[in-house]
Tab-separated table of C-alpha atoms in Angstrom:
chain	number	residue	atom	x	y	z
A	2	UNK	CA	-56.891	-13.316	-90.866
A	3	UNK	CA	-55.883	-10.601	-93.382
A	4	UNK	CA	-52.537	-10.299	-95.564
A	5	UNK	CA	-51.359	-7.346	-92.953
A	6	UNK	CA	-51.767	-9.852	-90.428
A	7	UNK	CA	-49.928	-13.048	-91.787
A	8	UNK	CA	-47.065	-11.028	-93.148
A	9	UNK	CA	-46.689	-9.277	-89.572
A	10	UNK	CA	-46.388	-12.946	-87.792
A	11	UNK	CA	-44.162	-14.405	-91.121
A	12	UNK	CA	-41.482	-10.799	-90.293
A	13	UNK	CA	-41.836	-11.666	-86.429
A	14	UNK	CA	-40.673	-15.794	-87.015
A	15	UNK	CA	-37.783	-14.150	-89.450
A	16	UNK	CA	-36.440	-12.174	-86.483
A	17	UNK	CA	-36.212	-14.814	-83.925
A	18	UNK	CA	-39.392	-13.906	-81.923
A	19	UNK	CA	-41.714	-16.748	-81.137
A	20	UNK	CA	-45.371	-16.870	-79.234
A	21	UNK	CA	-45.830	-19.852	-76.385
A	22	UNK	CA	-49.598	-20.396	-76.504
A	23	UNK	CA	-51.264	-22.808	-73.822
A	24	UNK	CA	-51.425	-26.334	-74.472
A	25	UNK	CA	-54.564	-27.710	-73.450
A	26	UNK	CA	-54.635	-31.434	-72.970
A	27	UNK	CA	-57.573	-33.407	-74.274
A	28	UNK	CA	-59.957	-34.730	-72.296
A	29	UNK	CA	-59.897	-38.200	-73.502
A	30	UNK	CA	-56.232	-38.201	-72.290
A	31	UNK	CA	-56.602	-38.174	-68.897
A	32	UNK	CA	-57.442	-41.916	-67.166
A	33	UNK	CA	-60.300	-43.025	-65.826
A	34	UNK	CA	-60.153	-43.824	-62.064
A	35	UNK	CA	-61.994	-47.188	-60.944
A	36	UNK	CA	-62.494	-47.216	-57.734
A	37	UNK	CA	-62.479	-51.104	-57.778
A	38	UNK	CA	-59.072	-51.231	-58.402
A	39	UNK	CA	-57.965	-48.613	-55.947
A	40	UNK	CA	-55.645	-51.773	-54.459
A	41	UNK	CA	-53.943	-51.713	-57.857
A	42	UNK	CA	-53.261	-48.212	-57.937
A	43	UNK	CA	-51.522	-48.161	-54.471
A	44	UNK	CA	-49.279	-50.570	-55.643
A	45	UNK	CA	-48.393	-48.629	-58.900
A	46	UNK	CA	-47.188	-45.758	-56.549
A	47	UNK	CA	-43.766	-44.884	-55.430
A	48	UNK	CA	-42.446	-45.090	-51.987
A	49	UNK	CA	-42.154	-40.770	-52.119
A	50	UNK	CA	-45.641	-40.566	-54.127
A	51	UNK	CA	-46.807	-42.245	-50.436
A	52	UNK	CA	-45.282	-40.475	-48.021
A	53	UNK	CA	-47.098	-37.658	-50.183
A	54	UNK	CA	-50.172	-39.210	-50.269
A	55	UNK	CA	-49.989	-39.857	-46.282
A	56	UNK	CA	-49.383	-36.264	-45.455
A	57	UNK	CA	-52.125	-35.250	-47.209
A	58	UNK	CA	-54.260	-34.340	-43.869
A	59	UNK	CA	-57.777	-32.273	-43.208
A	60	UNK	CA	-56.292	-30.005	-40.088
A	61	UNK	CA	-59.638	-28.082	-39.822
A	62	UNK	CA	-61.766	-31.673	-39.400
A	63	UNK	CA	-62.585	-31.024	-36.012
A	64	UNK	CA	-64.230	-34.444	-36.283
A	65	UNK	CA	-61.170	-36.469	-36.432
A	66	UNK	CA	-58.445	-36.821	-33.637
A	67	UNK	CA	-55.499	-34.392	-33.001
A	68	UNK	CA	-53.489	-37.725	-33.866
A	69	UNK	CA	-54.922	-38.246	-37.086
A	70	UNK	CA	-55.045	-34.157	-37.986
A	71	UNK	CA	-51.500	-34.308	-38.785
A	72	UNK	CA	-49.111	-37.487	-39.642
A	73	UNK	CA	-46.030	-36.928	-37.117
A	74	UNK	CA	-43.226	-35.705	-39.089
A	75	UNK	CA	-40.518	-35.954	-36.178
A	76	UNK	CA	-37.428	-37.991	-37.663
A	77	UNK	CA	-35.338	-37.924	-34.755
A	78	UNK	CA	-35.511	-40.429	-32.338
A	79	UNK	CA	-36.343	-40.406	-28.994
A	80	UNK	CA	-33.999	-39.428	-26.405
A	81	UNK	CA	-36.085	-40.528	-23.394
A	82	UNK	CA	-39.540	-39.730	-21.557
A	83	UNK	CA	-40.483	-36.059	-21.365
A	84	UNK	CA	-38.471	-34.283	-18.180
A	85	UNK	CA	-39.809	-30.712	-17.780
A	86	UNK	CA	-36.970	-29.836	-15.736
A	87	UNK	CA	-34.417	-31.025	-17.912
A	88	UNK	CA	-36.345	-29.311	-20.811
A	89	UNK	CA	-36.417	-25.397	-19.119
A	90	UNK	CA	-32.940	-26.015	-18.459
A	91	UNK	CA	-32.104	-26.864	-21.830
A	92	UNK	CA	-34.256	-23.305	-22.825
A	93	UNK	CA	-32.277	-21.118	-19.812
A	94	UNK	CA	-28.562	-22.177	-21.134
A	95	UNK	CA	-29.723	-21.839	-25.173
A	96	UNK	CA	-30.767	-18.714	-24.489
A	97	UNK	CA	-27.911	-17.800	-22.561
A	98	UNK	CA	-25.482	-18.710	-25.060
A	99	UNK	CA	-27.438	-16.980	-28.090
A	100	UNK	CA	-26.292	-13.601	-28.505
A	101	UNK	CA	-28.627	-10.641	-29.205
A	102	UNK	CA	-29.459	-9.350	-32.227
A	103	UNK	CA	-27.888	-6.502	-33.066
A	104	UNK	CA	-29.411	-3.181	-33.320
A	105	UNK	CA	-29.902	-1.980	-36.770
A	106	UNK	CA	-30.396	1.446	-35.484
A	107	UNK	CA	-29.634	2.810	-31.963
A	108	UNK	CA	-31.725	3.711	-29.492
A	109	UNK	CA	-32.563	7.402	-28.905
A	110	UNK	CA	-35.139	9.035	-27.169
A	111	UNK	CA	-37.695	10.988	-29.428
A	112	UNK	CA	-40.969	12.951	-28.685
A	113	UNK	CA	-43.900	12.796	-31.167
A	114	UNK	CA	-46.346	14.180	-31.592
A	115	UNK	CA	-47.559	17.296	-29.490
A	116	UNK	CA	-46.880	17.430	-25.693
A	117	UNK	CA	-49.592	17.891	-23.603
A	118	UNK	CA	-49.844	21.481	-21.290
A	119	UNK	CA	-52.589	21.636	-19.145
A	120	UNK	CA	-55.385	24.716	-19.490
A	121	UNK	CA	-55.032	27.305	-17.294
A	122	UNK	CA	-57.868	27.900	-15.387
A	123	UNK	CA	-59.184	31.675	-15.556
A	124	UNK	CA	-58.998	33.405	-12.851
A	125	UNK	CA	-61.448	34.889	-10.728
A	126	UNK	CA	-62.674	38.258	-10.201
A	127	UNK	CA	-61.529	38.496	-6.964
A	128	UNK	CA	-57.802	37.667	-7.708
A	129	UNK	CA	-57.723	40.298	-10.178
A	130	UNK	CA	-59.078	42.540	-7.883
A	131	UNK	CA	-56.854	41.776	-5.176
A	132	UNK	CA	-55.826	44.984	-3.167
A	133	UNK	CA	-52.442	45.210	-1.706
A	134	UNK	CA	-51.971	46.246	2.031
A	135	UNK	CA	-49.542	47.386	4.297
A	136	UNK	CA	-48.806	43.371	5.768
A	137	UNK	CA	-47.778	42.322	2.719
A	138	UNK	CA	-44.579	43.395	2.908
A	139	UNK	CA	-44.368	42.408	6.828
A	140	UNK	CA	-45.410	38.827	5.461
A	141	UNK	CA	-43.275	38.618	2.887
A	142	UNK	CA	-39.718	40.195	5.191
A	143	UNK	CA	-41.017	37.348	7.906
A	144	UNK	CA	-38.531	34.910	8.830
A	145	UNK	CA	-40.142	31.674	8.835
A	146	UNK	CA	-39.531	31.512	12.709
A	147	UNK	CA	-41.755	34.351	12.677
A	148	UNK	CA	-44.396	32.549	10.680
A	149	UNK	CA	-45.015	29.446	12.956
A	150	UNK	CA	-45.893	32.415	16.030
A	151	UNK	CA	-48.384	33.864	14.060
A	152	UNK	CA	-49.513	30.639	12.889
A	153	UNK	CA	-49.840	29.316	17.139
A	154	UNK	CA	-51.123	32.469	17.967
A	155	UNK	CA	-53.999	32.241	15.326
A	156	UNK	CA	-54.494	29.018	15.931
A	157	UNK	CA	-53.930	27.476	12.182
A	158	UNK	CA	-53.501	23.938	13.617
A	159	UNK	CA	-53.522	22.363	10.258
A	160	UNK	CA	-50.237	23.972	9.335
A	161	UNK	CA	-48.569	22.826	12.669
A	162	UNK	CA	-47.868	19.790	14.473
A	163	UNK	CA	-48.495	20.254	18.310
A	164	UNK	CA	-45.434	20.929	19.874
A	165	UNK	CA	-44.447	23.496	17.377
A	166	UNK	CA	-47.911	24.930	18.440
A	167	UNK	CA	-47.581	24.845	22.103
A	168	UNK	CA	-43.722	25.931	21.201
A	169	UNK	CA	-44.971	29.142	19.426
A	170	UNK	CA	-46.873	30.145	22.468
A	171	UNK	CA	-44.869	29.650	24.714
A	172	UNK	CA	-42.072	31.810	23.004
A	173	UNK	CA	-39.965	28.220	22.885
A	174	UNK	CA	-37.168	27.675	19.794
A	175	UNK	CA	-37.388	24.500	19.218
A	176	UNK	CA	-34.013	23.072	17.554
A	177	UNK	CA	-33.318	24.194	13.291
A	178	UNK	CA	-36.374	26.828	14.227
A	179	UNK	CA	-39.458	27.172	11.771
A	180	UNK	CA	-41.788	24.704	9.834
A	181	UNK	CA	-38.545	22.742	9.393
A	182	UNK	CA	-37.665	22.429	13.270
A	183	UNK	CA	-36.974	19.436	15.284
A	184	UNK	CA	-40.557	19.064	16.959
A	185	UNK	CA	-39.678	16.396	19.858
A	186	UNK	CA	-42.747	14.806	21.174
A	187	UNK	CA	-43.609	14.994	24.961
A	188	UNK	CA	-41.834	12.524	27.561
A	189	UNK	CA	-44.333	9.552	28.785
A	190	UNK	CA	-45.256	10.019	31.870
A	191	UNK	CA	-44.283	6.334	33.786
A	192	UNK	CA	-47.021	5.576	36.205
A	193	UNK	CA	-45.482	2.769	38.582
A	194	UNK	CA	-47.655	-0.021	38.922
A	195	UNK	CA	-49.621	-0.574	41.763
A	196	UNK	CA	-48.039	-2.672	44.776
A	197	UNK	CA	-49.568	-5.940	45.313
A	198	UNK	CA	-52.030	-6.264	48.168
A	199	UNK	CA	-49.778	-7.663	51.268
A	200	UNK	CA	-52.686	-7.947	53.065
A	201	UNK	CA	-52.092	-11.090	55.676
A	202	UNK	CA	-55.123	-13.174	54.725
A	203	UNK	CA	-54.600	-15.349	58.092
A	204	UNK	CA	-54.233	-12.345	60.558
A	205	UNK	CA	-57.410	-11.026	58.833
A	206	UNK	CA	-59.292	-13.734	59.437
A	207	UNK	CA	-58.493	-14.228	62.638
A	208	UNK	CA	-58.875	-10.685	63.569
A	209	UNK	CA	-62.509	-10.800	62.141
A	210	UNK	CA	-63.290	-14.263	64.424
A	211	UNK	CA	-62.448	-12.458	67.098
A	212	UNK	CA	-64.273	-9.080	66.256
A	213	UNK	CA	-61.354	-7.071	66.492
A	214	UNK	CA	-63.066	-3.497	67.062
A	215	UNK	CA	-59.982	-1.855	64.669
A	216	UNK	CA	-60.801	-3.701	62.390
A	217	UNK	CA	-63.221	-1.558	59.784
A	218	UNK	CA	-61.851	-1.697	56.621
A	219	UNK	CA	-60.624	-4.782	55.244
A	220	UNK	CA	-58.738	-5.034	51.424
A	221	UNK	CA	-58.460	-7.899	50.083
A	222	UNK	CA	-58.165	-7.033	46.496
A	223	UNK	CA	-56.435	-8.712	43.297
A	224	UNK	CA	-55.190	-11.344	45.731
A	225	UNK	CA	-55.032	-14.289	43.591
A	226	UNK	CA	-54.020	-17.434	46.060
A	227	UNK	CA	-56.734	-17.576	48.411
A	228	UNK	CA	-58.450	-20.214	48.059
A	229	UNK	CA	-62.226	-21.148	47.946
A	230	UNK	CA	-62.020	-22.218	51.727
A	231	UNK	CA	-60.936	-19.387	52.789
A	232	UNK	CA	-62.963	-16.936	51.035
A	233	UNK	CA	-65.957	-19.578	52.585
A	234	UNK	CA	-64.617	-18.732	56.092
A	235	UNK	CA	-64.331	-14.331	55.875
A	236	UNK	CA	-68.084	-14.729	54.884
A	237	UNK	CA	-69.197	-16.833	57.605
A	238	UNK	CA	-67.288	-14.545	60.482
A	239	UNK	CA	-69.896	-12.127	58.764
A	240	UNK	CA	-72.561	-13.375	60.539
A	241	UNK	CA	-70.692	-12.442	64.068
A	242	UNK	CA	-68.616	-9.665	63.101
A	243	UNK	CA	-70.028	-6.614	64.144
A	244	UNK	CA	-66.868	-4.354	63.618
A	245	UNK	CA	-66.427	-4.246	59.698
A	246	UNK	CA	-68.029	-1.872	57.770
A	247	UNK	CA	-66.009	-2.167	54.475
A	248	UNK	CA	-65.007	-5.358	52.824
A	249	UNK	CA	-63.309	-5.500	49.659
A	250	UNK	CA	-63.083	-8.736	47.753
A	251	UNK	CA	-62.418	-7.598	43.714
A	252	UNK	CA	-60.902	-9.823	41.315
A	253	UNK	CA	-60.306	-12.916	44.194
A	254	UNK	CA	-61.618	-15.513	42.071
A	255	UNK	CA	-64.746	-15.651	44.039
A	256	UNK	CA	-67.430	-18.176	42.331
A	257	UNK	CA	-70.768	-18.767	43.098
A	258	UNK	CA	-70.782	-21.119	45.948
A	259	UNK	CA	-68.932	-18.293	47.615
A	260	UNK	CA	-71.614	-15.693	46.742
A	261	UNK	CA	-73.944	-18.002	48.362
A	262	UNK	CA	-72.103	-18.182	51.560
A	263	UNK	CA	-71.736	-14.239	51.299
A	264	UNK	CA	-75.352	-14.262	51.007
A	265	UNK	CA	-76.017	-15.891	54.219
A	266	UNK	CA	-73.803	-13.495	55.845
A	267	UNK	CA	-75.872	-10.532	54.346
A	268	UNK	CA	-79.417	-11.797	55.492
A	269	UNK	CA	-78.046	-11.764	59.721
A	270	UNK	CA	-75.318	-8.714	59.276
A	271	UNK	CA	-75.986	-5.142	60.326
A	272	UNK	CA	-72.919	-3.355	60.287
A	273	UNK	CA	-71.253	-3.578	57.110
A	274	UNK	CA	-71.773	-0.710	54.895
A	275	UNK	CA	-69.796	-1.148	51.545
A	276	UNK	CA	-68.794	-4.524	49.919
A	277	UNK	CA	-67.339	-4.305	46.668
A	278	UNK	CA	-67.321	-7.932	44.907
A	279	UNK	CA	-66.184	-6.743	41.338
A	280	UNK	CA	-64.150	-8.883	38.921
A	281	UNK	CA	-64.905	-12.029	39.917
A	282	UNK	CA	-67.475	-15.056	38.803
A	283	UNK	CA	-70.269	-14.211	39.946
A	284	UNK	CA	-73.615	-15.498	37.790
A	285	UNK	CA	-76.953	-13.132	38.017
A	286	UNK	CA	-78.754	-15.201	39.930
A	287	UNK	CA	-76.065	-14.568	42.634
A	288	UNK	CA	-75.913	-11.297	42.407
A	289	UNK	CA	-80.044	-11.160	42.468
A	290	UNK	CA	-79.658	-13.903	46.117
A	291	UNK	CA	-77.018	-11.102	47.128
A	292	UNK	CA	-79.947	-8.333	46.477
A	293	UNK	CA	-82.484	-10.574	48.733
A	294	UNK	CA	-80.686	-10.920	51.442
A	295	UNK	CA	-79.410	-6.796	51.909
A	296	UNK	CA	-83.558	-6.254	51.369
A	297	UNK	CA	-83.451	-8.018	55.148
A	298	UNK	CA	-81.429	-5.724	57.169
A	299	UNK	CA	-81.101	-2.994	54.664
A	300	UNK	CA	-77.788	-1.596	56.391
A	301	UNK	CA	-75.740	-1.508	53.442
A	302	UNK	CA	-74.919	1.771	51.646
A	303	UNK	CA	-72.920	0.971	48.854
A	304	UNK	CA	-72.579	-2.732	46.996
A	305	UNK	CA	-70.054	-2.791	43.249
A	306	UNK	CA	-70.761	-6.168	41.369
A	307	UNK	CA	-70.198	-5.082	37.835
A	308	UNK	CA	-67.026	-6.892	35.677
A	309	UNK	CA	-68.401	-10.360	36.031
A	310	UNK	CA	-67.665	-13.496	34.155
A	311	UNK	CA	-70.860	-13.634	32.654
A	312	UNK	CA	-70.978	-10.205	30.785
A	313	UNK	CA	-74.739	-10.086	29.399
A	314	UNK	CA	-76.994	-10.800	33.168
A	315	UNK	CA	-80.281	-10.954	30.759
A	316	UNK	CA	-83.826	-9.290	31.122
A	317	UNK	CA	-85.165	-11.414	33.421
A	318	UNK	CA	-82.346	-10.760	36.397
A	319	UNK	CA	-81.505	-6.739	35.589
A	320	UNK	CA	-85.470	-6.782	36.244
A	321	UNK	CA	-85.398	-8.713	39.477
A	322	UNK	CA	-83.084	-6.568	40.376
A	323	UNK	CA	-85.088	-3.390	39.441
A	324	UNK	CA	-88.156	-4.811	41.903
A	325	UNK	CA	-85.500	-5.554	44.721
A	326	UNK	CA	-83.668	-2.342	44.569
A	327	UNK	CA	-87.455	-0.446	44.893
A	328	UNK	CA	-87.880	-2.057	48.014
A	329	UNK	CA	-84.760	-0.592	49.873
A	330	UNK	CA	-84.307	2.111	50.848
A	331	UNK	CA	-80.950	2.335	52.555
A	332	UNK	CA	-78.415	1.555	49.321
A	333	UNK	CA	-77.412	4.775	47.839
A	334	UNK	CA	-74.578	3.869	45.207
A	335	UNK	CA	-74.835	0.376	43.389
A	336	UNK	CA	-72.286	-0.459	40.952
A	337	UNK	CA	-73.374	-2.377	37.909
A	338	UNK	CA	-73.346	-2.343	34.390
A	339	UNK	CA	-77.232	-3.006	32.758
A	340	UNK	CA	-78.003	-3.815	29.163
A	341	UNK	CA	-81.413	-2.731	29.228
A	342	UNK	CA	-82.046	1.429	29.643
A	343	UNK	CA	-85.541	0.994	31.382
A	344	UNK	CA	-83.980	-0.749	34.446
A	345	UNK	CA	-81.040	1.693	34.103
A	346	UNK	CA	-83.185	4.569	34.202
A	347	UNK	CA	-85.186	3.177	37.024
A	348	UNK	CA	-82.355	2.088	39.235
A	349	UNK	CA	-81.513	5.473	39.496
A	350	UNK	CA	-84.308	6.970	39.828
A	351	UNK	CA	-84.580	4.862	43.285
A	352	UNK	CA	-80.972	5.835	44.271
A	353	UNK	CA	-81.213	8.999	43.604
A	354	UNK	CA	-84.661	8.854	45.649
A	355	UNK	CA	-82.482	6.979	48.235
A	356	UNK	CA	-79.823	10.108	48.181
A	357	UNK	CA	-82.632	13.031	48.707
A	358	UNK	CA	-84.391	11.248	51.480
A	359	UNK	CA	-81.075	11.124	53.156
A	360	UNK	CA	-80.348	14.405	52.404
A	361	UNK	CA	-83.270	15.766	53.780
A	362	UNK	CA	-82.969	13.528	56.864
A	363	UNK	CA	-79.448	15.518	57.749
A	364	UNK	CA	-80.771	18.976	56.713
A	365	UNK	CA	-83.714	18.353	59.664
A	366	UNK	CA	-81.165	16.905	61.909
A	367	UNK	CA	-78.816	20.209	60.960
């Protein structure tokens, strides 16, 4: 160091400014650790130089427990086991009684920033070339009365509902007139229900035993308390009776062992010309024993079995029934609903056959 330089430092002690340089301990100062005698060193510690030493946890070891992670530094003992009820009620009633921060600015409502307009979408050559004509000042003078007639009369359905439609013409006002009028809809019709059959099932049946020559036309429809035996006895007067033509037995519970008996009738009656079994529980192999024994006599005009129990009759009955229904050729209307469109188609074919031949038979007669 120069002269300059010592005299600067001497003037700088004179006037009461000192320099703190760094103290740097020497290296033989520090102790030597022995980890042999790390029992000795515990012992030298302090009760707070401990509890510092214990503290000192790895929290990012994900190796060691979430026990061990952290020493537990709750002080407080405690005040029971863990009640979360208790607990969110402890929460609701703090939180309660806290009061709000307060506002260190009030709240007002600002816009920032641009706001957003929509383009406007150019218009069209035709717009700007739209001509003005004499009915657009009759449009615009309309009252809005006015507008709903023109609207019925050229038929602009989506801008009306129906009655104002019908309404406008029919030259009607409907109540508070136009677009914005009262448009009442139309009265349901009530259709009364149909009275129940009071058919006397016991003066039937004994009208049919004794072949009662009135009797022609016997109803016995949607009568629900007949029972099996008596449906068994109206078929077997069949095979006497030679009065009825028309015998109505839809939606009477009738089952197969009835069909059966119904069958048997069929096969040795000549003079009954429509039965209508609909509705009831009839199988398909009923209905194809019902076929077999018309085929005998081949009086019957008209037979109605569809609406069974058993939906779906299959392929194997709707084609029995094809074959059988080729082989007559007295039925002319046979009700029936088929799940296969060949033996629809053919079906009719044969009916209709069946309805020309007769046909033809009256025109010669004629």
């Amino acid at each position: 160091m120069d002269t300059k330089g010592a005299e600067g430092l001497t003037h700088l002690h004179q006037e009461g400014v000192t320099m703190d340089t760094p103290q740097l301990k020497p290296v033989h100062d520090v102790p030597d650790i022995d980890l042999d005698d790390i029992d000795k060193l515990l012992e030298s510690l302090s009760p707070e130089e401990l509890e510092e030493l214990n503290g000192d946890f790895d929290p990012d070891n994900s190796l060691l427990p979430p026990s061990q992670r952290m020493k537990n530094q709750t002080s407080k003992a405690p005040t029971g086991p863990y009640q979360r009820q208790k607990l969110l009620e402890f929460l609701e009633k703090k939180a309660k009684e806290e009061k709000d921060w307060e506002q260190n600015k009030p709240f007002v409502k600002e816009i920032r920033g641009k706001i957003y307009k929509p383009k406007e979408e150019p218009r069209s050559k035709e717009e700007e070339q739209h001509l003005e004509t004499e009915w657009d000042d009759i449009l615009t003078q309309a009252s809005e009365e006015e507008l709903v007639d023109l609207a019925a009369v050229l038929g602009f359905h989506g801008m009306l509902n129906q009655t104002q439609y019908y309404a406008g013409l029919d030259n009607v006002k409907l109540e508070g007139g136009g677009f914005q009028g009262v448009a009442k809809a139309a009265e349901l019709i009530k259709v009364p229900d149909e009275p129940p059959n009071k058919t006397d099932v016991e003066e039937s049946l004994k009208r049919l035993k004794d072949n009662d020559s009135k009797l022609t036309h016997l109803n016995l429809n949607n009568i629900k308390n007949i029972s099996v035996e008596r449906l068994i006895e109206v078929c077997d007067t069949l095979k006497t009776n030679t009065a009825l033509e028309t015998l109505e037995m839809a939606s009477v519970h009738m089952t197969d062992k009835v069909a059966k008996k119904l069958a048997e009738a069929l096969s040795e009656n000549k003079t009954l010309k429509v039965l209508n079994v609909e509705s009831n529980f009839i199988s398909g192999e009923s209905i194809v024993e019902l076929m077999k024994a018309i085929n005998k006599n081949q009086a019957l005009q008209e037979l109605r079995v569809a609406n069974q129990k058993p939906e779906v009759l299959g392929n194997k009955v709707e084609m029995a029934l094809v074959k059988l229904i080729g082989e007559n050729s007295n039925l002319l209307r046979f009700g029936i609903a088929l799940e296969y469109p060949d033996a629809r188609v053919r079906i009719h074919e044969k009916l209709q056959e069946n309805n020309d031949n007769l046909r033809k038979k009256r025109v010669g007669k004629d």
